[in-house]
Coordinates of C-alpha atoms in Angstrom, one line a residue:
Chain A
M156 CA 0.0 0.3 0.2
L157 CA 3.1 2.3 0.7
H158 CA 4.5 2.4 -3.6
S159 CA 7.9 1.8 -2.3
H160 CA 7.6 -1.2 0.3
N161 CA 6.0 -3.8 -0.1
R162 CA 6.7 -7.1 2.1
P163 CA 5.4 -9.9 1.6
V164 CA 2.0 -11.7 3.4
E165 CA 2.6 -15.3 4.1
R166 CA 0.3 -18.7 4.6
G167 CA 0.8 -20.9 7.5
K168 CA 2.0 -18.3 9.7
V169 CA -0.1 -15.8 12.6
Y170 CA 0.2 -12.4 12.2
L171 CA -0.9 -10.5 15.6
V172 CA -2.0 -7.5 14.9
G173 CA -3.2 -4.0 17.1
A174 CA -6.3 -2.7 15.8
G175 CA -5.9 0.2 17.3
P176 CA -7.8 2.4 20.4
G177 CA -10.6 2.2 18.6
D178 CA -10.8 4.9 15.8
P179 CA -10.8 2.7 13.0
E180 CA -8.1 5.3 11.2
L181 CA -5.4 4.6 13.2
I182 CA -5.0 1.4 12.7
T183 CA -1.1 0.7 10.9
V184 CA -1.1 0.7 7.1
R185 CA 0.8 -2.6 7.7
G186 CA -2.2 -3.9 9.8
L187 CA -5.1 -3.0 7.0
T188 CA -3.2 -5.1 3.9
L189 CA -3.4 -7.6 6.5
L190 CA -7.0 -7.7 7.3
R191 CA -7.3 -7.4 3.8
Q192 CA -5.1 -10.4 2.6
A193 CA -6.8 -12.3 5.5
E194 CA -8.4 -16.5 6.1
V195 CA -8.8 -16.6 9.1
V196 CA -9.6 -13.6 11.1
V197 CA -9.9 -14.1 15.2
Y198 CA -10.7 -11.2 16.8
D199 CA -11.5 -9.8 20.1
R200 CA -14.8 -7.4 21.6
L201 CA -13.1 -4.1 21.1
V202 CA -12.4 -4.3 17.3
H203 CA -14.8 -1.8 15.5
P204 CA -16.6 -2.8 13.0
A205 CA -15.2 -0.8 10.3
L206 CA -12.3 -2.4 10.5
L207 CA -14.0 -6.6 9.8
A208 CA -15.7 -4.7 7.1
E209 CA -12.3 -4.9 5.3
V210 CA -11.9 -8.3 5.5
P211 CA -12.8 -10.5 2.6
A212 CA -16.5 -11.9 2.5
T213 CA -14.0 -15.4 1.7
A214 CA -12.2 -15.5 5.3
E215 CA -13.8 -17.3 8.2
R216 CA -13.6 -14.8 11.3
I217 CA -14.2 -16.2 15.1
Y218 CA -15.2 -14.0 17.8
V219 CA -13.4 -14.8 20.8
G220 CA -14.5 -11.7 22.5
K221 CA -12.0 -11.7 25.6
T222 CA -13.4 -9.1 27.8
P223 CA -12.1 -9.6 32.1
G224 CA -13.4 -12.1 33.8
R225 CA -15.7 -13.4 31.0
H226 CA -14.1 -15.5 27.8
V227 CA -16.2 -16.6 24.8
L228 CA -12.9 -18.9 24.5
P229 CA -10.1 -19.3 27.0
Q230 CA -7.2 -18.2 26.1
E231 CA -5.6 -21.6 25.8
A232 CA -8.2 -22.7 23.3
I233 CA -7.3 -19.0 21.3
Q234 CA -4.0 -20.8 21.0
E235 CA -4.8 -23.7 19.7
L236 CA -7.6 -22.1 16.5
L237 CA -4.4 -20.2 16.1
I238 CA -1.9 -22.6 15.5
D239 CA -4.3 -25.3 14.2
R240 CA -5.5 -22.4 11.3
A241 CA -1.7 -21.8 10.9
R242 CA -1.0 -25.9 10.8
R243 CA -3.9 -25.8 7.4
N244 CA -1.4 -23.1 5.7
R245 CA -4.2 -19.9 6.2
I246 CA -3.4 -16.8 6.4
V247 CA -3.7 -15.6 9.8
V248 CA -4.9 -12.5 12.0
R249 CA -5.0 -11.9 15.8
L250 CA -7.0 -8.9 15.7
K251 CA -6.2 -7.0 18.9
G252 CA -7.8 -4.1 20.5
G253 CA -4.7 -1.2 21.2
D254 CA -1.5 -2.8 20.6
P255 CA -1.3 -6.8 21.7
F256 CA 1.9 -6.4 24.0
V257 CA 0.4 -4.2 26.2
F258 CA -1.7 -6.0 28.7
G259 CA -2.9 -7.6 25.5
R260 CA -2.0 -11.7 26.4
G261 CA 0.0 -11.0 23.1
G262 CA 3.6 -12.2 24.8
E263 CA 1.5 -15.7 25.7
E264 CA 0.0 -16.1 22.0
A265 CA 3.6 -16.0 21.3
R266 CA 5.2 -18.0 23.2
A267 CA 2.8 -20.2 22.6
L268 CA 3.3 -20.1 18.5
A269 CA 6.9 -20.3 19.1
Q270 CA 6.5 -23.6 21.2
A271 CA 4.9 -24.9 18.3
G272 CA 7.0 -24.0 16.0
I273 CA 4.8 -22.3 13.7
P274 CA 5.7 -19.0 12.7
F275 CA 4.3 -14.9 13.3
E276 CA 4.8 -11.4 13.1
V277 CA 3.8 -9.0 15.5
V278 CA 2.1 -5.8 14.3
P279 CA 2.4 -3.1 16.3
G280 CA -1.1 -0.6 17.1
V281 CA -1.5 2.8 18.6
T282 CA -1.6 1.9 22.2
S283 CA -4.9 3.8 23.7
A284 CA -2.5 4.2 26.7
I285 CA -0.6 7.0 25.0
A286 CA -4.2 7.8 22.0
V287 CA -7.1 7.9 24.5
P288 CA -5.3 10.7 26.2
A289 CA -4.3 12.1 23.2
Y290 CA -7.8 12.5 22.0
A291 CA -8.9 14.4 25.3
G292 CA -5.8 16.9 25.0
I293 CA -3.8 15.5 26.9
P294 CA 0.3 14.6 26.4
V295 CA 1.7 11.9 28.9
T296 CA 5.0 14.2 28.7
Q297 CA 5.2 17.3 28.3
R298 CA 8.7 19.8 28.3
G299 CA 8.8 21.1 32.6
M300 CA 5.5 19.1 33.2
A301 CA 5.9 14.8 32.8
G302 CA 9.1 13.2 31.7
S303 CA 8.4 10.0 32.3
F304 CA 4.7 8.0 32.0
A305 CA 4.1 4.6 33.4
V306 CA 0.9 2.5 32.9
V307 CA -0.7 -0.3 34.1
T308 CA -4.2 -2.1 34.0
G309 CA -7.8 -2.2 35.9
H310 CA -8.8 -5.9 34.3
R311 CA -8.8 -8.2 37.3
C312 CA -6.9 -11.3 36.3
D313 CA -4.4 -9.3 35.8
L314 CA -4.0 -7.2 38.9
E315 CA -4.5 -10.6 41.0
A316 CA -1.5 -12.2 39.3
L317 CA 0.6 -9.4 39.9
A318 CA 1.4 -7.8 43.0
L319 CA 2.2 -3.6 41.6
D320 CA 4.2 -1.5 43.8
W321 CA 2.5 1.6 44.3
S322 CA 4.5 3.1 46.1
A323 CA 6.8 3.6 42.6
L324 CA 3.6 4.1 40.7
A325 CA 2.0 6.9 42.9
R326 CA 5.4 8.6 42.1
I327 CA 5.5 8.6 38.3
D328 CA 4.7 12.1 36.7
T329 CA 2.2 10.5 34.6
L330 CA -0.3 7.4 35.5
V331 CA -2.5 5.4 32.8
L332 CA -4.8 3.7 34.3
L333 CA -6.0 1.1 31.0
M334 CA -10.1 -0.8 32.1
G335 CA -9.7 1.0 35.2
L336 CA -13.7 2.4 35.8
R337 CA -14.4 -0.4 38.2
R338 CA -11.6 0.0 40.1
L339 CA -11.3 3.7 39.6
P340 CA -12.3 4.0 43.8
E341 CA -9.4 1.2 44.4
L342 CA -7.0 3.5 42.8
V343 CA -7.0 7.0 43.5
R344 CA -7.6 5.8 48.0
T345 CA -4.6 3.4 46.4
L346 CA -2.2 6.4 45.2
Q347 CA -3.4 9.0 48.2
A348 CA -2.5 6.4 50.7
H349 CA 1.3 5.9 49.0
G350 CA 1.6 9.9 49.5
R351 CA 0.0 11.5 46.0
A352 CA -1.7 14.4 46.8
P353 CA -5.7 14.7 46.4
D354 CA -4.9 17.8 44.4
T355 CA -4.1 15.8 42.0
P356 CA -5.4 16.7 39.0
V357 CA -7.6 13.3 37.1
A358 CA -9.0 12.8 33.7
V359 CA -11.5 9.9 33.4
I360 CA -11.9 9.2 29.5
S361 CA -15.0 6.8 28.1
N362 CA -14.6 5.8 24.9
G363 CA -11.6 7.6 24.1
T364 CA -11.5 8.1 19.9
T365 CA -14.6 6.9 19.3
A366 CA -17.8 9.0 18.1
A367 CA -18.3 8.6 22.3
Q368 CA -16.3 9.4 23.8
Q369 CA -16.4 11.3 26.9
C370 CA -14.1 12.9 28.9
V371 CA -14.4 13.8 33.2
L372 CA -11.6 15.9 35.1
G373 CA -11.6 16.9 38.6
T374 CA -8.7 15.4 41.7
L375 CA -7.6 12.3 43.1
A376 CA -10.3 13.5 45.9
D377 CA -14.0 14.1 43.6
I378 CA -12.5 12.3 40.3
A379 CA -14.3 8.8 41.6
E380 CA -17.6 10.9 42.5
R381 CA -17.9 13.0 39.2
A382 CA -16.5 10.0 36.4
A383 CA -19.5 7.0 38.2
H384 CA -22.0 7.7 35.7
L385 CA -19.4 6.6 32.5
S386 CA -19.7 3.4 30.6
T387 CA -17.2 1.5 30.1
P388 CA -13.9 0.9 28.1
A389 CA -12.2 4.3 30.0
T390 CA -8.6 5.3 30.1
V391 CA -7.9 6.7 33.7
V392 CA -4.8 9.5 33.1
V393 CA -3.6 11.0 36.4
G394 CA -1.0 13.6 36.7
E395 CA -0.6 17.8 36.0
V396 CA -1.1 17.1 32.1
T397 CA -4.2 16.5 32.7
R398 CA -4.6 20.4 32.9
L399 CA -3.7 20.4 29.5
A400 CA -7.3 19.1 28.3
D401 CA -8.8 22.1 28.5
D402 CA -6.8 24.0 26.1
L403 CA -5.4 21.7 24.2
A404 CA -9.1 19.2 24.1
W405 CA -9.9 19.3 19.8
F406 CA -11.5 15.7 18.7
H407 CA -15.2 16.5 19.9
P408 CA -17.6 14.0 18.1
E409 CA -21.0 14.9 16.8
P410 CA -23.3 13.7 20.0
Chain B
M155 CA -9.0 4.8 2.9
L156 CA -10.8 2.8 5.2
H157 CA -14.3 1.7 3.0
S158 CA -16.9 2.8 5.1
H159 CA -15.1 5.7 6.9
N160 CA -13.6 8.7 5.8
R161 CA -13.8 12.1 7.7
P162 CA -12.7 15.6 5.5
V163 CA -9.1 16.6 5.4
E164 CA -9.8 20.7 6.1
R165 CA -7.4 23.3 4.7
G166 CA -6.2 25.9 7.1
K167 CA -5.8 22.9 9.9
V168 CA -2.4 21.5 11.5
Y169 CA -2.5 17.6 11.4
L170 CA 0.4 16.5 14.3
V171 CA 1.0 13.4 13.4
G172 CA 3.2 10.7 13.8
A173 CA 5.5 8.3 11.8
G174 CA 5.7 5.6 14.0
P175 CA 8.6 3.9 14.9
G176 CA 10.8 3.3 11.5
D177 CA 9.1 0.6 9.5
P178 CA 7.4 2.8 7.2
E179 CA 4.6 0.6 7.2
L180 CA 3.7 1.4 11.2
I181 CA 1.7 4.5 10.1
T182 CA -1.6 4.5 10.3
V183 CA -3.8 4.6 7.9
R184 CA -5.2 8.3 9.0
G185 CA -1.4 9.2 8.9
L186 CA -0.3 7.7 5.8
T187 CA -3.8 9.9 4.1
L188 CA -2.8 13.3 5.1
L189 CA 0.3 12.7 3.6
R190 CA -0.9 12.2 0.5
Q191 CA -3.0 15.2 0.6
A192 CA -0.9 17.8 2.5
E193 CA 0.5 21.4 0.8
V194 CA 2.9 21.4 3.5
V195 CA 4.7 18.6 5.5
V196 CA 7.2 19.8 7.9
Y197 CA 9.1 17.0 9.2
D198 CA 12.4 15.7 11.5
R199 CA 15.2 13.3 11.2
L200 CA 14.1 10.7 12.0
V201 CA 11.1 9.9 8.8
H202 CA 11.6 7.1 6.9
P203 CA 12.8 9.1 2.5
A204 CA 9.1 5.6 2.0
L205 CA 6.8 8.6 3.9
L206 CA 8.4 11.3 2.7
A207 CA 7.9 10.3 -1.1
E208 CA 3.8 9.3 -0.4
V209 CA 3.6 13.3 -0.2
P210 CA 2.7 15.4 -3.3
A211 CA 5.1 16.0 -5.6
T212 CA 4.3 20.0 -5.4
A213 CA 4.2 20.6 -1.7
E214 CA 6.2 22.5 0.0
R215 CA 8.4 20.1 2.2
I216 CA 10.7 21.8 5.3
Y217 CA 13.0 19.4 7.1
V218 CA 13.3 20.7 10.6
G219 CA 16.2 18.2 11.7
K220 CA 14.8 17.8 14.9
T221 CA 18.1 16.3 17.0
P222 CA 19.2 16.6 20.6
G223 CA 21.1 19.3 21.2
R224 CA 21.6 20.9 17.3
H225 CA 17.6 21.9 16.0
V226 CA 17.8 23.8 12.3
L227 CA 15.4 24.7 13.4
P228 CA 14.6 26.6 17.2
Q229 CA 11.5 25.1 18.3
E230 CA 9.7 28.8 18.7
A231 CA 10.9 29.0 14.9
I232 CA 8.8 25.6 14.2
Q233 CA 5.6 26.4 16.1
E234 CA 5.7 30.0 13.9
L235 CA 6.3 28.1 10.4
L236 CA 3.2 25.8 11.1
I237 CA 0.5 28.8 12.2
D238 CA 2.1 30.8 9.2
R239 CA 1.5 27.9 6.7
A240 CA -2.1 27.2 8.6
R241 CA -3.3 30.7 8.3
R242 CA -1.9 31.2 4.6
N243 CA -4.9 28.4 4.7
R244 CA -2.2 25.4 3.7
I245 CA -3.3 21.5 4.6
V246 CA -0.2 21.5 7.2
V247 CA 1.1 17.9 8.4
R248 CA 4.1 18.0 10.5
L249 CA 5.5 14.5 10.9
K250 CA 7.1 13.5 13.7
G251 CA 9.0 9.9 14.6
G252 CA 6.9 7.6 16.6
D253 CA 4.1 9.5 18.3
P254 CA 3.6 13.0 18.7
F255 CA 2.8 12.6 22.7
V256 CA 6.3 11.2 23.7
F257 CA 8.7 13.2 24.2
G258 CA 7.8 14.6 20.9
R259 CA 7.5 18.0 21.8
G260 CA 4.0 17.3 20.1
G261 CA 2.2 18.7 23.5
E262 CA 4.6 22.0 23.0
E263 CA 3.3 22.8 18.9
A264 CA -0.1 22.0 20.0
R265 CA -0.6 24.8 22.9
A266 CA 1.2 27.3 20.3
L267 CA -1.9 26.2 17.6
A268 CA -4.3 26.9 20.6
Q269 CA -2.9 30.5 21.7
A270 CA -3.2 31.9 18.3
G271 CA -6.4 30.1 17.5
I272 CA -4.9 27.6 14.2
P273 CA -7.4 24.1 14.6
F274 CA -5.7 20.9 14.9
E275 CA -5.8 17.5 14.9
V276 CA -3.7 14.8 16.5
V277 CA -3.0 11.8 15.1
P278 CA -1.7 9.7 17.3
G279 CA 1.9 7.4 16.1
V280 CA 2.6 4.3 16.9
T281 CA 5.5 4.9 19.8
S282 CA 9.1 3.4 19.6
A283 CA 8.8 2.2 23.1
I284 CA 6.5 -0.1 23.1
A285 CA 7.1 -1.2 19.2
V286 CA 10.8 -1.1 19.0
P287 CA 10.6 -3.6 21.4
A288 CA 8.0 -5.8 20.0
Y289 CA 10.2 -6.1 16.8
A290 CA 13.5 -7.9 19.4
G291 CA 10.5 -10.0 20.3
I292 CA 9.8 -8.2 24.1
P293 CA 6.4 -7.9 25.6
V294 CA 6.6 -5.1 27.5
T295 CA 3.7 -6.3 29.5
Q296 CA 3.8 -10.0 30.2
R297 CA 1.3 -12.0 33.0
G298 CA 3.0 -13.4 36.0
M299 CA 6.4 -11.1 34.8
A300 CA 5.6 -7.1 34.1
G301 CA 1.7 -5.5 34.9
S302 CA 2.9 -2.6 34.5
F303 CA 5.7 0.0 32.3
A304 CA 7.4 3.2 32.2
V305 CA 8.8 5.1 29.6
V306 CA 11.6 8.0 30.4
T307 CA 13.9 9.7 27.3
G308 CA 18.0 9.7 27.6
H309 CA 17.1 13.7 25.6
R310 CA 19.9 15.9 27.7
C311 CA 17.8 18.6 27.3
D312 CA 14.6 16.7 28.2
L313 CA 16.5 15.2 31.4
E314 CA 18.3 18.7 32.3
A315 CA 14.4 19.9 32.1
L316 CA 12.7 17.8 34.2
A317 CA 14.1 15.7 38.3
L318 CA 13.0 12.6 37.8
D319 CA 12.2 10.2 40.5
W320 CA 14.7 7.7 39.4
S321 CA 13.8 5.7 43.2
A322 CA 10.6 5.3 41.4
L323 CA 11.5 4.6 38.0
A324 CA 13.8 1.7 39.6
R325 CA 11.4 -0.1 40.5
I326 CA 8.8 -0.3 37.5
D327 CA 8.6 -4.0 36.3
T328 CA 10.1 -2.7 32.6
L329 CA 11.6 0.8 32.3
V330 CA 11.7 1.8 28.4
L331 CA 14.2 4.6 27.7
L332 CA 13.9 5.9 25.0
M333 CA 17.1 7.7 22.9
G334 CA 18.7 6.1 25.6
L335 CA 22.3 5.3 24.0
R336 CA 24.8 7.4 25.2
R337 CA 23.3 7.6 28.6
L338 CA 23.3 3.9 29.0
P339 CA 26.4 3.6 31.4
E340 CA 24.6 6.7 33.5
L341 CA 21.5 4.7 33.3
V342 CA 22.7 1.1 35.1
R343 CA 25.0 3.0 37.2
T344 CA 22.5 4.9 39.0
L345 CA 19.2 1.9 38.6
Q346 CA 21.8 -0.1 40.6
A347 CA 22.0 2.9 43.0
H348 CA 18.5 2.8 43.7
G349 CA 18.2 -0.9 44.3
R350 CA 17.9 -3.0 41.0
A351 CA 19.9 -6.0 40.9
P352 CA 22.8 -5.7 39.1
D353 CA 21.2 -9.2 37.6
T354 CA 18.4 -7.7 36.2
P355 CA 18.4 -8.5 32.5
V356 CA 18.5 -5.2 29.9
A357 CA 18.5 -5.4 25.9
V358 CA 19.5 -2.4 23.9
I359 CA 17.6 -2.3 20.4
S360 CA 19.4 0.1 18.1
N361 CA 17.5 1.4 15.1
G362 CA 14.9 -0.7 16.3
T363 CA 12.2 -2.4 14.1
T364 CA 14.4 -1.4 10.3
A365 CA 16.2 -2.8 7.7
A366 CA 19.7 -1.9 10.5
Q367 CA 17.6 -3.7 14.4
Q368 CA 20.1 -4.7 16.1
C369 CA 19.7 -6.4 19.8
V370 CA 22.0 -6.8 22.3
L371 CA 21.9 -8.0 25.3
G372 CA 23.1 -8.6 28.8
T373 CA 22.6 -7.3 32.7
L374 CA 22.7 -4.2 33.9
A375 CA 26.4 -5.3 35.2
D376 CA 27.2 -5.8 32.0
I377 CA 25.5 -4.2 29.3
A378 CA 27.1 -1.0 28.7
E379 CA 30.5 -2.3 27.7
R380 CA 28.3 -4.5 25.4
A381 CA 26.5 -2.2 24.1
A382 CA 28.9 0.2 23.5
H383 CA 29.3 -1.0 19.8
L384 CA 26.0 -0.1 19.1
S385 CA 25.0 2.9 16.8
T386 CA 22.2 5.8 17.5
P387 CA 19.4 6.5 17.5
A388 CA 18.8 3.3 20.3
T389 CA 15.5 2.2 22.8
V390 CA 17.1 0.7 26.2
V391 CA 14.9 -2.0 27.8
V392 CA 15.0 -3.0 31.5
G393 CA 13.3 -5.4 32.7
E394 CA 12.0 -9.4 32.8
V395 CA 10.6 -10.0 29.8
T396 CA 13.8 -9.1 27.7
R397 CA 14.5 -12.6 28.7
L398 CA 11.8 -13.7 26.2
A399 CA 13.6 -12.4 23.7
D400 CA 15.6 -15.2 22.5
D401 CA 12.8 -17.2 21.9
L402 CA 10.0 -14.7 20.8
A403 CA 12.6 -12.9 18.1
W404 CA 10.4 -13.2 15.3
F405 CA 11.9 -10.1 13.0
H406 CA 15.1 -10.3 10.6
P407 CA 16.4 -8.3 8.9
E408 CA 18.3 -9.4 5.5
P409 CA 22.2 -8.7 6.8

């Protein structure tokens, strides 16, 4: 699709493709090229219908609907499915919201493929952790304001599998919590318990980069109440950079 | 370019576009659409020639070559240029390596545009912080291994402008340092001084996602020596996830 640069698409291979944060035009050129040549597409809940519309009508489409706590297919079955279709010599696209290696369990799928001897390619995607704040006018870094950012997830299964060091996370300039709406009251308590000031500004963006985007601003002290009416998926941003949202908000979807 | 989803491209507007990490096919569909309609393109050092080849021959191309410590144009002059061309009613694309809001000074440019009353759009890009490790077989998050990641930059000008909390950064599961090769000896000393174990695994990837990609693995104790021969730009990844590189490396550019 880029005139001077075309890489082959191979049969018997699995492509772990990031679909991006929501806005379908934020998929990569490589990702779209692969979708248009896919023979099998295995996809998740948060993938935009406009992307699936690019897949050939003859392709096999398999919805595996991974949501926290309720999987249509368990992780191991997804991995077996990818291996099976690759062994049948198909062009297999595993399409994931955001980036496949940012809380997408793409690393586990890559390991299963490597262990089974199946060739694979990773096609990174635009991560919601950066793009959702950007669509709300919030740069995760800003000179003189934020020289570092960190990303965690609010998925129950991921949180319980890991001991996060909240005393360290509380001190990072910009902290982004993906899928964090249900855990927002717990998050704001935890950050304050680890010394983050109650007046630290916070933004919660629901359905970021889509026509349904909503952004609520507040502080660690009041954001849980202010954002209680928002719907999932939502991205939480903690730090001084959220103060820029008022001036830099540029994306105003039609109501 | 996506059949079912086309947004307008407007004159008198500045598009802050992320070019992605190096591989030109990792630009977004939205970014490529804009490049192909651009009337003015203002671009940096790390933008791939294949992307510039997509810009109409009639467009004005302005190289502003931002590298640490040596700018062809000072930041204020870049901002004035963007404002000037937008006021002349052009379709202006500001093309930046990686993502415009991740150490790209995109936030400063957005502020200047907002203050001048110039409409703008942010087109996020695939960040090197995630994609460069991915091309070396390193997921920045992995269940049971890394439930958080943080990103900092080694640019001298950015480091000096900010007091980074290294005792917090040293405790984040996966730490990514962009543009960090020259500061690698200082980084490994600092992390160890703040308690990170000398045998913590580290990867340094130079020219990631391009035909010149090279990856060197080591530990905090020995990586500075092992990676001394690499050329810039380079991305440093610190943490257990770098152990996966041996099994998951999938990108093998032709030598």
